[in-house]
């Protein structure tokens, strides 16, 4: 994988999280082994910029599969650390 591909999710997600997640989903569809790791970067950026509630909605809107499950897991863990009661309602 080129340096451009591995750095793109972080750069894109800082500005356009939906574009970044689409980019990573496209990579995953080609069998890219780092796609899960990259989606984690996008989830981290979402959490930092949008907060846990909006990040949870974003994660739930991802297509069913491993990328969605991983994003939901990351958001849920972060949400539970920040606001356990709200996280319990969300789950």
Backbone as JSON Lines, residues from 0, in Angstrom:
{"i":0,"aa":"X","n":[0.84,-1.16,0.0],"ca":[0.0,0.0,0.0],"c":[0.89,1.23,0.0]}
{"i":1,"aa":"X","n":[0.5,2.2,-0.77],"ca":[1.3,3.42,-0.84],"c":[1.07,4.27,0.39]}
{"i":2,"aa":"X","n":[2.0,5.17,0.64],"ca":[1.86,6.09,1.77],"c":[0.62,6.96,1.6]}
{"i":3,"aa":"X","n":[0.28,7.29,0.37],"ca":[-0.91,8.09,0.11],"c":[-2.15,7.37,0.62]}
{"i":4,"aa":"X","n":[-2.31,6.09,0.26],"ca":[-3.48,5.34,0.7],"c":[-3.54,5.21,2.21]}
{"i":5,"aa":"X","n":[-2.41,4.97,2.87],"ca":[-2.45,4.75,4.31],"c":[-2.68,6.04,5.08]}
{"i":6,"aa":"X","n":[-2.36,7.19,4.52],"ca":[-2.58,8.46,5.19],"c":[-3.89,9.13,4.8]}
{"i":7,"aa":"X","n":[-4.51,8.7,3.73],"ca":[-5.72,9.34,3.24],"c":[-6.88,9.32,4.24]}
{"i":8,"aa":"X","n":[-7.16,8.2,4.94],"ca":[-8.3,8.23,5.85],"c":[-8.18,9.29,6.94]}
{"i":9,"aa":"X","n":[-7.0,9.46,7.49],"ca":[-6.83,10.47,8.55],"c":[-7.05,11.87,7.99]}
{"i":10,"aa":"X","n":[-6.5,12.15,6.85],"ca":[-6.66,13.47,6.24],"c":[-8.08,13.74,5.83]}
{"i":11,"aa":"X","n":[-8.71,12.79,5.17],"ca":[-10.09,12.96,4.74],"c":[-11.04,13.07,5.92]}
{"i":12,"aa":"X","n":[-10.84,12.23,6.91],"ca":[-11.79,12.21,8.02],"c":[-11.73,13.47,8.86]}
{"i":13,"aa":"X","n":[-10.61,14.18,8.81],"ca":[-10.52,15.44,9.54],"c":[-11.48,16.47,8.95]}
{"i":14,"aa":"X","n":[-11.82,16.31,7.68],"ca":[-12.67,17.28,7.0],"c":[-14.02,16.71,6.58]}
{"i":15,"aa":"X","n":[-14.01,15.51,6.06],"ca":[-15.22,14.93,5.49],"c":[-15.33,13.46,5.91]}
{"i":16,"aa":"X","n":[-15.88,13.19,7.09],"ca":[-15.94,11.81,7.57],"c":[-16.66,10.85,6.63]}
{"i":17,"aa":"X","n":[-17.72,11.29,5.98],"ca":[-18.44,10.39,5.09],"c":[-17.6,10.02,3.88]}
{"i":18,"aa":"X","n":[-16.83,10.97,3.37],"ca":[-15.94,10.66,2.25],"c":[-14.85,9.7,2.69]}
{"i":19,"aa":"X","n":[-14.33,9.9,3.89],"ca":[-13.28,9.03,4.4],"c":[-13.8,7.61,4.59]}
{"i":20,"aa":"X","n":[-14.99,7.47,5.16],"ca":[-15.52,6.13,5.36],"c":[-15.83,5.47,4.02]}
{"i":21,"aa":"X","n":[-16.31,6.24,3.04],"ca":[-16.53,5.69,1.71],"c":[-15.25,5.21,1.06]}
{"i":22,"aa":"X","n":[-14.19,6.0,1.24],"ca":[-12.87,5.63,0.72],"c":[-12.41,4.31,1.33]}
{"i":23,"aa":"X","n":[-12.57,4.18,2.64],"ca":[-12.13,2.96,3.32],"c":[-13.01,1.77,2.91]}
{"i":24,"aa":"X","n":[-14.3,1.98,2.78],"ca":[-15.17,0.89,2.33],"c":[-14.8,0.42,0.94]}
{"i":25,"aa":"X","n":[-14.44,1.36,0.07],"ca":[-13.98,0.98,-1.27],"c":[-12.71,0.14,-1.2]}
{"i":26,"aa":"X","n":[-11.78,0.54,-0.33],"ca":[-10.56,-0.24,-0.17],"c":[-10.87,-1.64,0.37]}
{"i":27,"aa":"X","n":[-11.79,-1.71,1.33],"ca":[-12.17,-3.01,1.9],"c":[-12.76,-3.92,0.82]}
{"i":28,"aa":"X","n":[-13.51,-3.36,-0.09],"ca":[-14.13,-4.17,-1.14],"c":[-13.11,-4.77,-2.1]}
{"i":29,"aa":"X","n":[-11.9,-4.19,-2.11],"ca":[-10.83,-4.74,-2.95],"c":[-9.95,-5.72,-2.19]}
{"i":30,"aa":"X","n":[-10.3,-5.95,-0.91],"ca":[-9.54,-6.89,-0.1],"c":[-8.35,-6.27,0.61]}
{"i":31,"aa":"X","n":[-8.32,-4.96,0.69],"ca":[-7.21,-4.29,1.36],"c":[-7.16,-4.71,2.83]}
{"i":32,"aa":"X","n":[-6.02,-5.25,3.25],"ca":[-5.87,-5.79,4.59],"c":[-5.86,-4.71,5.68]}
{"i":33,"aa":"X","n":[-5.61,-3.47,5.33],"ca":[-5.53,-2.41,6.33],"c":[-6.83,-1.62,6.44]}
{"i":34,"aa":"X","n":[-7.85,-2.04,5.75],"ca":[-9.11,-1.29,5.75],"c":[-9.72,-1.19,7.14]}
{"i":35,"aa":"X","n":[-9.69,-2.25,7.91],"ca":[-10.24,-2.21,9.27],"c":[-9.51,-1.22,10.15]}
{"i":36,"aa":"X","n":[-8.19,-1.22,10.05],"ca":[-7.37,-0.27,10.79],"c":[-7.71,1.16,10.37]}
{"i":37,"aa":"X","n":[-7.87,1.36,9.06],"ca":[-8.19,2.69,8.55],"c":[-9.57,3.15,9.03]}
{"i":38,"aa":"X","n":[-10.54,2.24,9.09],"ca":[-11.87,2.62,9.58],"c":[-11.78,3.03,11.04]}
{"i":39,"aa":"X","n":[-10.87,2.41,11.77],"ca":[-10.65,2.82,13.15],"c":[-10.17,4.26,13.24]}
{"i":40,"aa":"X","n":[-9.32,4.67,12.31],"ca":[-8.86,6.06,12.25],"c":[-10.04,6.99,12.0]}
{"i":41,"aa":"X","n":[-10.89,6.61,11.06],"ca":[-12.06,7.43,10.76],"c":[-12.96,7.53,11.99]}
{"i":42,"aa":"X","n":[-13.18,6.41,12.68],"ca":[-14.02,6.42,13.89],"c":[-13.42,7.33,14.95]}
{"i":43,"aa":"X","n":[-12.1,7.26,15.13],"ca":[-11.44,8.15,16.1],"c":[-11.67,9.62,15.75]}
{"i":44,"aa":"X","n":[-11.52,9.96,14.47],"ca":[-11.72,11.35,14.04],"c":[-13.17,11.77,14.24]}
{"i":45,"aa":"X","n":[-14.1,10.86,13.95],"ca":[-15.51,11.16,14.17],"c":[-15.75,11.46,15.64]}
{"i":46,"aa":"X","n":[-15.22,10.63,16.52],"ca":[-15.41,10.83,17.95],"c":[-14.84,12.15,18.42]}
{"i":47,"aa":"X","n":[-13.7,12.54,17.87],"ca":[-13.06,13.79,18.28],"c":[-13.79,15.02,17.77]}
{"i":48,"aa":"X","n":[-14.38,14.91,16.58],"ca":[-15.0,16.08,15.97],"c":[-16.51,16.15,16.19]}
{"i":49,"aa":"X","n":[-17.17,15.0,16.24],"ca":[-18.63,15.0,16.3],"c":[-19.18,14.54,17.64]}
{"i":50,"aa":"X","n":[-18.38,13.89,18.44],"ca":[-18.85,13.36,19.71],"c":[-19.46,11.98,19.56]}
{"i":51,"aa":"X","n":[-19.73,11.33,20.69],"ca":[-20.18,9.95,20.64],"c":[-21.58,9.73,20.04]}
{"i":52,"aa":"X","n":[-22.52,10.61,20.3],"ca":[-23.88,10.39,19.78],"c":[-23.91,10.44,18.26]}
{"i":53,"aa":"X","n":[-23.32,11.48,17.68],"ca":[-23.3,11.59,16.22],"c":[-22.42,10.5,15.6]}
{"i":54,"aa":"X","n":[-21.34,10.16,16.28],"ca":[-20.47,9.08,15.79],"c":[-21.2,7.75,15.8]}
{"i":55,"aa":"X","n":[-22.04,7.54,16.81],"ca":[-22.84,6.32,16.86],"c":[-23.8,6.23,15.69]}
{"i":56,"aa":"X","n":[-24.43,7.33,15.36],"ca":[-25.35,7.35,14.2],"c":[-24.59,7.06,12.92]}
{"i":57,"aa":"X","n":[-23.4,7.67,12.79],"ca":[-22.56,7.42,11.61],"c":[-22.21,5.94,11.51]}
{"i":58,"aa":"X","n":[-21.76,5.35,12.62],"ca":[-21.34,3.95,12.61],"c":[-22.5,3.03,12.25]}
{"i":59,"aa":"X","n":[-23.69,3.33,12.78],"ca":[-24.86,2.49,12.49],"c":[-25.31,2.61,11.04]}
{"i":60,"aa":"X","n":[-24.95,3.7,10.39],"ca":[-25.33,3.89,8.98],"c":[-24.37,3.21,8.0]}
{"i":61,"aa":"X","n":[-23.24,2.71,8.5],"ca":[-22.32,1.99,7.61],"c":[-22.97,0.7,7.15]}
{"i":62,"aa":"X","n":[-22.59,0.19,5.97],"ca":[-23.15,-1.09,5.51],"c":[-22.83,-2.22,6.49]}
{"i":63,"aa":"X","n":[-23.76,-3.16,6.62],"ca":[-23.55,-4.31,7.5],"c":[-22.25,-5.03,7.15]}
{"i":64,"aa":"X","n":[-21.56,-5.48,8.17],"ca":[-20.32,-6.22,7.96],"c":[-19.26,-5.81,8.97]}
{"i":65,"aa":"X","n":[-18.06,-6.26,8.71],"ca":[-16.96,-6.05,9.64],"c":[-16.59,-4.6,9.88]}
{"i":66,"aa":"X","n":[-16.65,-3.78,8.84],"ca":[-16.31,-2.36,9.01],"c":[-17.31,-1.69,9.96]}
{"i":67,"aa":"X","n":[-18.58,-2.0,9.78],"ca":[-19.62,-1.43,10.64],"c":[-19.47,-1.94,12.07]}
{"i":68,"aa":"X","n":[-19.28,-3.23,12.22],"ca":[-19.14,-3.81,13.56],"c":[-17.96,-3.21,14.31]}
{"i":69,"aa":"X","n":[-16.84,-3.06,13.61],"ca":[-15.66,-2.48,14.23],"c":[-15.87,-1.03,14.63]}
{"i":70,"aa":"X","n":[-16.53,-0.27,13.77],"ca":[-16.79,1.14,14.07],"c":[-17.76,1.27,15.25]}
{"i":71,"aa":"X","n":[-18.8,0.46,15.27],"ca":[-19.76,0.5,16.37],"c":[-19.06,0.13,17.68]}
{"i":72,"aa":"X","n":[-18.21,-0.87,17.65],"ca":[-17.48,-1.29,18.84],"c":[-16.61,-0.15,19.38]}
{"i":73,"aa":"X","n":[-15.88,0.51,18.48],"ca":[-15.0,1.61,18.9],"c":[-15.81,2.75,19.49]}
{"i":74,"aa":"X","n":[-16.91,3.1,18.83],"ca":[-17.75,4.19,19.32],"c":[-18.38,3.8,20.66]}
{"i":75,"aa":"X","n":[-18.87,2.58,20.78],"ca":[-19.52,2.13,22.01],"c":[-18.56,2.19,23.2]}
{"i":76,"aa":"X","n":[-17.33,1.73,22.98],"ca":[-16.36,1.76,24.07],"c":[-16.06,3.19,24.49]}
{"i":77,"aa":"X","n":[-15.89,4.07,23.52],"ca":[-15.62,5.47,23.82],"c":[-16.81,6.11,24.53]}
{"i":78,"aa":"X","n":[-17.99,5.85,24.01],"ca":[-19.22,6.4,24.57],"c":[-19.38,5.94,26.03]}
{"i":79,"aa":"X","n":[-19.14,4.65,26.29],"ca":[-19.28,4.11,27.63],"c":[-18.3,4.77,28.6]}
{"i":80,"aa":"X","n":[-17.13,5.11,28.13],"ca":[-16.15,5.79,28.99],"c":[-16.57,7.23,29.29]}
{"i":81,"aa":"X","n":[-17.19,7.88,28.33],"ca":[-17.57,9.29,28.5],"c":[-18.89,9.47,29.24]}
{"i":82,"aa":"X","n":[-19.87,8.64,28.9],"ca":[-21.21,8.8,29.46],"c":[-21.9,7.44,29.5]}
{"i":83,"aa":"X","n":[-21.63,6.65,30.55],"ca":[-22.16,5.28,30.61],"c":[-23.69,5.2,30.48]}
{"i":84,"aa":"X","n":[-24.41,6.13,31.09],"ca":[-25.88,6.07,31.01],"c":[-26.37,6.29,29.59]}
{"i":85,"aa":"X","n":[-25.82,7.28,28.91],"ca":[-26.23,7.55,27.52],"c":[-25.82,6.39,26.61]}
{"i":86,"aa":"X","n":[-24.65,5.81,26.87],"ca":[-24.19,4.68,26.06],"c":[-25.13,3.49,26.23]}
{"i":87,"aa":"X","n":[-25.58,3.26,27.44],"ca":[-26.5,2.15,27.69],"c":[-27.81,2.35,26.96]}
{"i":88,"aa":"X","n":[-28.3,3.57,26.91],"ca":[-29.52,3.86,26.15],"c":[-29.3,3.65,24.65]}
{"i":89,"aa":"X","n":[-28.12,4.08,24.16],"ca":[-27.8,3.96,22.74],"c":[-27.74,2.49,22.32]}
{"i":90,"aa":"X","n":[-27.11,1.67,23.16],"ca":[-26.98,0.25,22.83],"c":[-28.32,-0.43,22.99]}
